[in-house]
Tab-separated table of C-alpha atoms in Angstrom:
chain	number	residue	atom	x	y	z
A	1	MET	CA	-38.570	73.147	-1.787
A	2	ARG	CA	-39.401	70.072	-3.658
A	3	PRO	CA	-36.502	68.012	-5.090
A	4	THR	CA	-36.179	67.858	-8.793
A	5	LEU	CA	-35.870	64.751	-10.831
A	6	TRP	CA	-32.264	65.354	-11.696
A	7	GLY	CA	-31.442	65.766	-8.035
A	8	VAL	CA	-32.945	62.419	-7.175
A	9	LEU	CA	-31.265	60.650	-10.115
A	10	ARG	CA	-27.853	61.402	-8.634
A	11	VAL	CA	-28.555	58.930	-5.934
A	12	ALA	CA	-29.024	55.208	-6.006
A	13	PHE	CA	-32.413	53.481	-5.794
A	14	GLN	CA	-33.297	50.339	-3.909
A	15	VAL	CA	-35.718	47.668	-5.290
A	16	TYR	CA	-37.445	45.506	-2.690
A	17	TRP	CA	-39.545	42.409	-3.424
A	18	HIS	CA	-41.515	39.739	-1.708
A	19	HIS	CA	-43.978	36.936	-2.472
A	20	THR	CA	-47.527	37.764	-1.882
A	21	SER	CA	-48.052	34.667	0.266
A	22	ASP	CA	-45.048	35.437	2.491
A	23	ARG	CA	-46.132	37.659	5.249
A	24	SER	CA	-43.291	36.844	7.661
A	25	ALA	CA	-41.281	39.878	6.589
A	26	PRO	CA	-42.034	43.061	4.555
A	27	HIS	CA	-39.112	42.441	2.197
A	28	ARG	CA	-37.496	39.178	1.069
A	29	GLY	CA	-35.185	40.442	-1.544
A	30	PHE	CA	-33.227	43.607	-2.152
A	31	ARG	CA	-31.284	45.110	-5.123
A	32	GLN	CA	-29.583	48.539	-5.392
A	33	ILE	CA	-29.745	50.390	-8.781
A	34	GLY	CA	-27.381	53.322	-9.563
A	35	PRO	CA	-27.622	55.962	-12.220
A	36	SER	CA	-27.454	54.574	-15.811
A	37	ASP	CA	-27.836	51.038	-14.406
A	38	SER	CA	-29.879	48.307	-16.017
A	39	VAL	CA	-31.264	45.277	-14.111
A	40	THR	CA	-33.127	42.272	-15.649
A	41	ILE	CA	-35.904	40.292	-13.888
A	42	GLY	CA	-36.884	36.679	-14.574
A	43	ARG	CA	-37.093	33.165	-13.245
A	44	GLU	CA	-33.850	31.871	-14.858
A	45	ASP	CA	-30.298	32.115	-13.410
A	46	GLY	CA	-28.378	34.846	-15.031
A	47	VAL	CA	-30.898	37.767	-14.422
A	48	GLY	CA	-30.283	40.532	-11.969
A	49	ILE	CA	-33.379	39.862	-9.902
A	50	LEU	CA	-34.264	36.113	-9.717
A	51	LEU	CA	-37.968	35.406	-9.095
A	52	LYS	CA	-38.480	31.649	-8.997
A	53	ASP	CA	-42.108	30.991	-10.069
A	54	LYS	CA	-43.839	29.510	-13.195
A	55	ALA	CA	-45.852	32.607	-13.512
A	56	VAL	CA	-42.651	34.518	-14.161
A	57	SER	CA	-40.994	34.316	-17.631
A	58	ARG	CA	-37.327	33.398	-18.113
A	59	LEU	CA	-36.656	37.071	-19.029
A	60	HIS	CA	-39.671	38.990	-17.752
A	61	ALA	CA	-38.844	42.653	-17.380
A	62	GLU	CA	-35.965	45.188	-17.207
A	63	ILE	CA	-35.354	48.095	-14.907
A	64	PHE	CA	-33.169	50.914	-15.940
A	65	VAL	CA	-32.340	54.524	-15.062
A	66	ASP	CA	-31.988	57.415	-17.525
A	67	GLY	CA	-32.746	61.157	-17.670
A	68	ALA	CA	-36.566	60.552	-17.518
A	69	GLY	CA	-36.412	58.493	-14.257
A	70	VAL	CA	-36.496	54.854	-13.277
A	71	HIS	CA	-38.096	52.794	-16.057
A	72	ILE	CA	-39.623	49.395	-15.825
A	73	ARG	CA	-40.115	47.637	-19.214
A	74	ASP	CA	-41.945	44.429	-20.130
A	75	GLN	CA	-39.691	42.096	-22.099
A	76	ASN	CA	-42.485	40.301	-24.009
A	77	SER	CA	-43.435	38.220	-20.927
A	78	SER	CA	-46.293	35.740	-20.900
A	79	ASN	CA	-48.170	37.278	-17.989
A	80	GLY	CA	-46.966	40.861	-18.151
A	81	ILE	CA	-46.319	43.333	-15.401
A	82	ARG	CA	-48.757	45.624	-13.536
A	83	LEU	CA	-47.827	49.054	-12.078
A	84	ASP	CA	-50.362	49.973	-9.400
A	85	GLY	CA	-52.757	47.549	-10.859
A	86	LYS	CA	-52.524	48.602	-14.534
A	87	ARG	CA	-50.993	46.450	-17.215
A	88	ILE	CA	-48.025	48.340	-18.714
A	89	ARG	CA	-45.280	47.677	-21.293
A	90	ASP	CA	-42.957	50.570	-20.489
A	91	ALA	CA	-43.429	53.174	-17.767
A	92	VAL	CA	-41.593	55.469	-15.370
A	93	TRP	CA	-41.623	53.800	-11.922
A	94	LEU	CA	-41.988	56.303	-8.992
A	95	PRO	CA	-40.994	55.588	-5.454
A	96	GLY	CA	-44.112	54.377	-3.578
A	97	GLN	CA	-45.651	52.561	-6.613
A	98	LYS	CA	-45.929	48.836	-6.509
A	99	VAL	CA	-45.084	46.568	-9.394
A	100	ALA	CA	-46.660	43.090	-9.506
A	101	ILE	CA	-44.869	40.373	-11.421
A	102	GLY	CA	-46.488	37.020	-11.108
A	103	PRO	CA	-47.041	36.297	-7.364
A	104	PHE	CA	-44.252	38.889	-6.493
A	105	VAL	CA	-44.644	42.537	-5.462
A	106	LEU	CA	-41.671	44.922	-6.025
A	107	GLU	CA	-41.246	48.359	-4.515
A	108	LEU	CA	-38.955	51.250	-5.255
A	109	SER	CA	-37.373	53.794	-2.986
A	110	PRO	CA	-34.323	56.047	-3.057
A	111	ALA	CA	-31.337	54.519	-1.231
A	112	SER	CA	-31.092	57.635	1.058
A	113	ALA	CA	-34.767	57.607	2.074
A	114	PRO	CA	-37.639	55.117	2.298
A	115	ARG	CA	-40.019	57.157	0.123
A	116	ALA	CA	-39.959	60.246	-2.113
A	117	PRO	CA	-43.600	60.897	-3.093
A	118	ASP	CA	-43.101	64.428	-4.296
A	119	ILE	CA	-40.583	63.866	-7.069
A	120	GLU	CA	-41.265	65.937	-10.140
A	121	VAL	CA	-41.258	63.848	-13.322
A	122	PRO	CA	-42.096	64.512	-16.971
A	123	ASN	CA	-45.788	64.033	-17.845
A	124	ARG	CA	-45.616	60.593	-19.155
A	125	SER	CA	-48.371	58.045	-18.843
A	126	PRO	CA	-47.754	54.292	-18.874
A	127	SER	CA	-48.604	52.243	-21.937
A	128	VAL	CA	-51.528	50.046	-20.918
A	129	ILE	CA	-51.616	46.672	-22.673
A	130	PRO	CA	-55.131	45.243	-22.892
A	131	SER	CA	-54.243	41.772	-23.968
A	132	PRO	CA	-51.416	39.222	-22.997
A	133	ILE	CA	-48.214	39.320	-24.850
A	134	GLU	CA	-45.969	36.518	-25.760
A	135	GLU	CA	-42.869	35.336	-23.827
A	136	PRO	CA	-39.466	35.466	-25.473
A	137	GLY	CA	-39.070	32.351	-27.590
A	138	GLY	CA	-42.362	33.300	-29.177
A	139	ARG	CA	-43.155	34.368	-32.649
A	140	GLY	CA	-43.804	37.697	-34.309
A	141	ARG	CA	-43.253	39.799	-37.410
A	142	ILE	CA	-40.513	42.254	-38.393
A	143	GLU	CA	-39.805	44.542	-41.368
A	144	LEU	CA	-37.053	43.148	-43.674
A	145	GLY	CA	-34.657	45.149	-45.816
A	146	GLU	CA	-31.056	45.478	-46.849
A	147	VAL	CA	-29.891	44.450	-43.342
A	148	PHE	CA	-31.565	41.029	-43.764
A	149	VAL	CA	-29.939	40.521	-47.177
A	150	ARG	CA	-26.494	41.333	-45.756
A	151	ALA	CA	-27.062	39.095	-42.704
A	152	ARG	CA	-27.836	36.081	-45.032
A	153	ASN	CA	-24.358	36.710	-46.420
A	154	ASN	CA	-22.919	36.326	-43.006
A	155	ASP	CA	-22.177	39.957	-42.571
A	156	LYS	CA	-21.614	40.193	-38.754
A	157	GLY	CA	-22.607	43.847	-38.656
A	158	ALA	CA	-25.969	43.080	-40.160
A	159	VAL	CA	-26.511	40.074	-37.947
A	160	ASN	CA	-25.720	42.328	-34.961
A	161	GLN	CA	-28.415	44.764	-36.116
A	162	LEU	CA	-30.992	41.971	-36.346
A	163	PHE	CA	-30.404	41.054	-32.728
A	164	SER	CA	-30.048	44.602	-31.420
A	165	GLY	CA	-33.809	44.941	-30.791
A	166	PHE	CA	-33.858	41.778	-28.552
A	167	LEU	CA	-30.883	42.656	-26.347
A	168	GLY	CA	-30.825	44.533	-23.063
A	169	ARG	CA	-29.311	47.994	-22.628
A	170	THR	CA	-26.250	46.601	-20.888
A	171	GLU	CA	-25.765	43.474	-23.014
A	172	GLN	CA	-22.619	43.357	-25.116
A	173	MET	CA	-22.357	41.236	-28.244
A	174	VAL	CA	-19.466	38.785	-28.056
A	175	ASP	CA	-19.893	37.175	-31.503
A	176	CYS	CA	-22.646	36.340	-33.933
A	177	GLY	CA	-23.209	34.563	-37.311
A	178	TYR	CA	-25.409	32.927	-39.895
A	179	LEU	CA	-26.536	29.266	-39.619
A	180	GLY	CA	-27.985	28.832	-43.114
A	181	ALA	CA	-31.424	28.381	-44.608
A	182	LEU	CA	-34.032	25.757	-43.482
A	183	GLY	CA	-36.513	24.414	-45.870
A	184	PHE	CA	-36.975	24.424	-49.622
A	185	ILE	CA	-40.273	26.098	-50.477
A	186	PHE	CA	-40.536	28.889	-47.879
A	187	PRO	CA	-37.070	28.722	-46.222
A	188	GLU	CA	-36.302	30.092	-42.802
A	189	TYR	CA	-33.041	31.672	-42.077
A	190	SER	CA	-31.200	30.994	-38.873
A	191	PHE	CA	-28.882	33.402	-37.038
A	192	TRP	CA	-27.016	33.118	-33.692
A	193	CYS	CA	-25.288	35.405	-31.264
A	194	VAL	CA	-23.602	35.196	-27.852
A	195	THR	CA	-23.655	38.114	-25.485
A	196	ASN	CA	-22.037	38.605	-22.122
A	197	SER	CA	-25.031	36.990	-20.526
A	198	ARG	CA	-26.990	34.903	-23.104
A	199	VAL	CA	-26.977	32.728	-26.099
A	200	CYS	CA	-29.609	33.655	-28.644
A	201	GLY	CA	-31.100	32.269	-31.832
A	202	LEU	CA	-33.332	33.941	-34.427
A	203	LEU	CA	-35.362	32.354	-37.263
A	204	ILE	CA	-36.621	34.661	-39.982
A	205	ASN	CA	-38.376	33.976	-43.342
A	206	ARG	CA	-38.845	36.323	-46.302
A	207	GLY	CA	-42.368	37.274	-45.207
A	208	GLY	CA	-41.050	38.855	-41.979
A	209	TRP	CA	-42.049	36.003	-39.652
A	210	MET	CA	-39.566	35.446	-36.938
A	211	HIS	CA	-38.995	33.302	-33.893
A	212	PHE	CA	-36.496	34.370	-31.127
A	213	ASN	CA	-35.072	31.980	-28.589
A	214	PHE	CA	-32.412	32.376	-25.887
A	215	GLY	CA	-30.866	30.924	-22.707
A	216	PHE	CA	-28.851	32.610	-19.974
A	217	THR	CA	-25.191	31.450	-20.147
A	218	LYS	CA	-24.979	30.918	-16.339
A	219	SER	CA	-27.980	28.506	-16.358
A	220	LEU	CA	-26.815	26.377	-19.323
A	221	ASN	CA	-24.894	23.272	-18.334
A	222	ARG	CA	-23.788	21.834	-21.649
A	223	ALA	CA	-24.101	22.281	-25.374
A	224	LEU	CA	-24.363	19.721	-28.119
A	225	PHE	CA	-24.187	19.905	-31.927
A	226	VAL	CA	-26.684	17.628	-33.612
A	227	GLN	CA	-26.365	16.399	-37.171
A	228	PRO	CA	-28.942	14.020	-38.766
A	229	SER	CA	-27.707	10.517	-39.317
A	230	MET	CA	-26.693	9.531	-42.806
A	231	VAL	CA	-27.884	5.954	-42.021
A	232	THR	CA	-31.369	7.151	-41.325
A	233	LEU	CA	-31.252	9.155	-44.526
A	234	TRP	CA	-30.277	6.183	-46.683
A	235	ILE	CA	-33.049	4.105	-44.946
A	236	THR	CA	-35.491	6.909	-45.802
A	237	LEU	CA	-34.354	6.903	-49.447
A	238	ILE	CA	-34.565	3.111	-49.757
A	239	LEU	CA	-38.068	3.102	-48.316
A	240	TRP	CA	-38.979	5.932	-50.777
A	241	MET	CA	-37.676	3.857	-53.736
A	242	ILE	CA	-39.509	0.687	-52.530
A	243	GLY	CA	-42.710	2.771	-52.289
A	244	THR	CA	-42.011	4.187	-55.852
A	245	VAL	CA	-41.524	0.680	-57.227
A	246	LEU	CA	-44.705	-0.671	-55.644
A	247	THR	CA	-46.725	2.308	-56.815
A	248	SER	CA	-45.233	1.928	-60.391
A	249	LEU	CA	-46.273	-1.762	-60.456
A	250	SER	CA	-49.733	-1.002	-59.212
A	251	VAL	CA	-50.165	1.751	-61.867
A	252	PHE	CA	-48.806	-0.655	-64.564
A	253	ILE	CA	-51.299	-3.364	-63.588
A	254	TRP	CA	-54.250	-0.986	-63.358
A	255	THR	CA	-53.334	0.617	-66.724
A	256	TRP	CA	-52.949	-2.707	-68.427
A	257	PHE	CA	-56.299	-3.965	-67.351
A	258	ALA	CA	-58.076	-0.722	-68.091
A	259	VAL	CA	-56.696	-0.388	-71.725
A	260	ALA	CA	-57.139	-4.152	-72.411
A	261	HIS	CA	-60.752	-4.004	-71.229
A	262	SER	CA	-61.520	-0.926	-73.259
A	263	THR	CA	-59.639	-1.688	-76.488
A	264	HIS	CA	-59.385	-5.461	-76.463
A	265	SER	CA	-55.812	-4.938	-77.661
A	266	PRO	CA	-53.083	-6.695	-75.472
A	267	PHE	CA	-50.329	-4.935	-77.425
A	268	LEU	CA	-51.763	-1.418	-76.649
A	269	ALA	CA	-52.405	-2.481	-73.074
A	270	TRP	CA	-48.712	-3.512	-72.646
A	271	ILE	CA	-47.433	-0.275	-74.309
A	272	SER	CA	-49.713	1.876	-72.103
A	273	GLY	CA	-48.780	-0.048	-68.936
A	274	ILE	CA	-44.940	0.314	-69.640
A	275	ILE	CA	-45.335	4.102	-70.275
A	276	ALA	CA	-47.260	4.493	-67.003
A	277	LEU	CA	-44.577	2.435	-65.208
A	278	PHE	CA	-41.719	4.571	-66.558
A	279	VAL	CA	-43.615	7.835	-65.811
A	280	VAL	CA	-44.317	6.943	-62.147
A	281	THR	CA	-40.699	5.628	-61.643
A	282	GLY	CA	-39.292	8.728	-63.219
A	283	CYS	CA	-41.274	11.021	-61.070
A	284	GLY	CA	-40.189	9.113	-58.033
A	285	ILE	CA	-36.471	9.412	-59.021
A	286	LEU	CA	-36.903	13.131	-59.776
A	287	LEU	CA	-38.387	13.781	-56.384
A	288	ILE	CA	-35.388	12.316	-54.521
A	289	PRO	CA	-33.693	15.666	-53.949
A	290	TRP	CA	-36.977	16.948	-52.456
A	291	VAL	CA	-37.099	13.948	-50.182
A	292	VAL	CA	-33.669	14.728	-48.965
A	293	ARG	CA	-34.543	18.314	-48.275
A	294	ALA	CA	-37.775	17.179	-46.523
A	295	TYR	CA	-35.740	14.830	-44.405
A	296	TYR	CA	-33.333	17.612	-43.270
A	297	ARG	CA	-36.376	19.883	-42.766
A	298	TRP	CA	-37.959	17.337	-40.389
A	299	VAL	CA	-34.768	16.043	-38.715
A	300	LYS	CA	-32.921	19.311	-38.203
A	301	ALA	CA	-29.242	19.896	-37.500
A	302	GLY	CA	-28.309	22.442	-35.043
A	303	CYS	CA	-27.118	23.382	-31.565
A	304	ILE	CA	-28.870	22.287	-28.391
A	305	PHE	CA	-28.178	23.935	-24.960
A	306	TRP	CA	-29.437	22.283	-21.796
A	307	THR	CA	-30.450	24.257	-18.766
A	308	GLU	CA	-29.977	23.054	-15.135
A	309	GLU	CA	-33.700	22.117	-15.198
A	310	LEU	CA	-32.999	19.928	-18.325
A	311	VAL	CA	-34.912	22.293	-20.603
A	312	PRO	CA	-33.491	22.239	-24.170
A	313	ILE	CA	-32.708	25.515	-26.008
A	314	VAL	CA	-32.737	24.459	-29.686
A	315	ILE	CA	-31.179	26.728	-32.322
A	316	PRO	CA	-31.367	24.980	-35.777
A	317	ALA	CA	-28.750	25.101	-38.505
A	318	ASP	CA	-28.485	24.184	-42.127
A	319	ARG	CA	-26.402	21.119	-42.833
A	320	HIS	CA	-24.182	23.131	-45.019
A	321	SER	CA	-23.323	25.522	-42.176
A	322	LEU	CA	-21.548	23.183	-39.824
A	323	ARG	CA	-18.570	25.473	-39.294
A	324	GLY	CA	-20.829	28.294	-38.134
A	325	ALA	CA	-22.575	25.953	-35.721
A	326	GLN	CA	-19.262	24.757	-34.413
A	327	ARG	CA	-18.101	28.351	-33.874
A	328	PHE	CA	-21.303	29.042	-32.015
A	329	ILE	CA	-20.551	26.172	-29.664
A	330	SER	CA	-16.947	27.260	-29.243
A	331	VAL	CA	-17.817	30.929	-28.459
A	332	PHE	CA	-20.376	29.711	-25.930
A	333	THR	CA	-17.904	27.446	-24.267
A	334	ASP	CA	-15.343	30.232	-24.002
A	335	GLN	CA	-17.949	32.644	-22.503
A	336	LYS	CA	-19.113	30.025	-20.029
A	337	ARG	CA	-15.561	29.446	-18.921
A	338	MET	CA	-14.997	33.246	-18.419
A	339	LEU	CA	-18.185	33.556	-16.359
A	340	GLY	CA	-17.134	30.541	-14.352
A	341	ASP	CA	-13.741	32.113	-13.547
């Protein structure tokens, strides 16, 4: 009698992997997966299965077990995953099938037996992806609604909902918050969260554009909060005013000569030149708040987390949301300490 799927799912599974260039042994790595387990795969410390290669994304895929079987799911990796040679996004992984991730080959078998080729599974075909998909830290679009509005008011439940689609099945939210709006014409809204394994940042604008970034807590060595220098801002404003004055004088001289040449009236030329001088100077002064915003747009405040490989994970913040950024750093530090203990 052939075993049913539910009978097989009561036992643990084993995942073996090896590099395609390493023929010295059939398996170079091993991980056991039990019922309802979830294991992440990637090249950065903090994942369940660590595959060190540039062709593997920081968070490449996830393996989990549920009532339908053992699943393997692409986590928006750069190079994708292949199941028996087919590019897939999410599929049931049967013992005996081979998964290719970068230069690594992964195989699945029940812990109690090397192979189980005659397992009955639901009729579910893998989702074949014809084109490459983007690695986490990339960009995309999402549908906005009331949750987004509440998240901008620092409603933690709403911020949690924004991040829920990016988190793994076993990830638990530790804390989250809002880091303010960046920009003045089409602002981007920044959010942060710390889970039991990662720190994450999310940028969203009103059009639904989003940018997700993350780092595994175990692989992050230090965290910094960066605030743009006020000295640099004052230098920028001084240079702006010098440019405004020089432009005003140039416009004054050009207007004076143009009016004097056309009307042959020095008095009218002086009046026209002075009016042009005050108009250009006034415009320069009125644009000062925009210069300040442009400065903070270009030289962002925010949190920077450094990995062991000195790769920065930048999560920007509005200059008016310093307390939120400081809390972000504090929660990360506490979580890092707990993982270290």
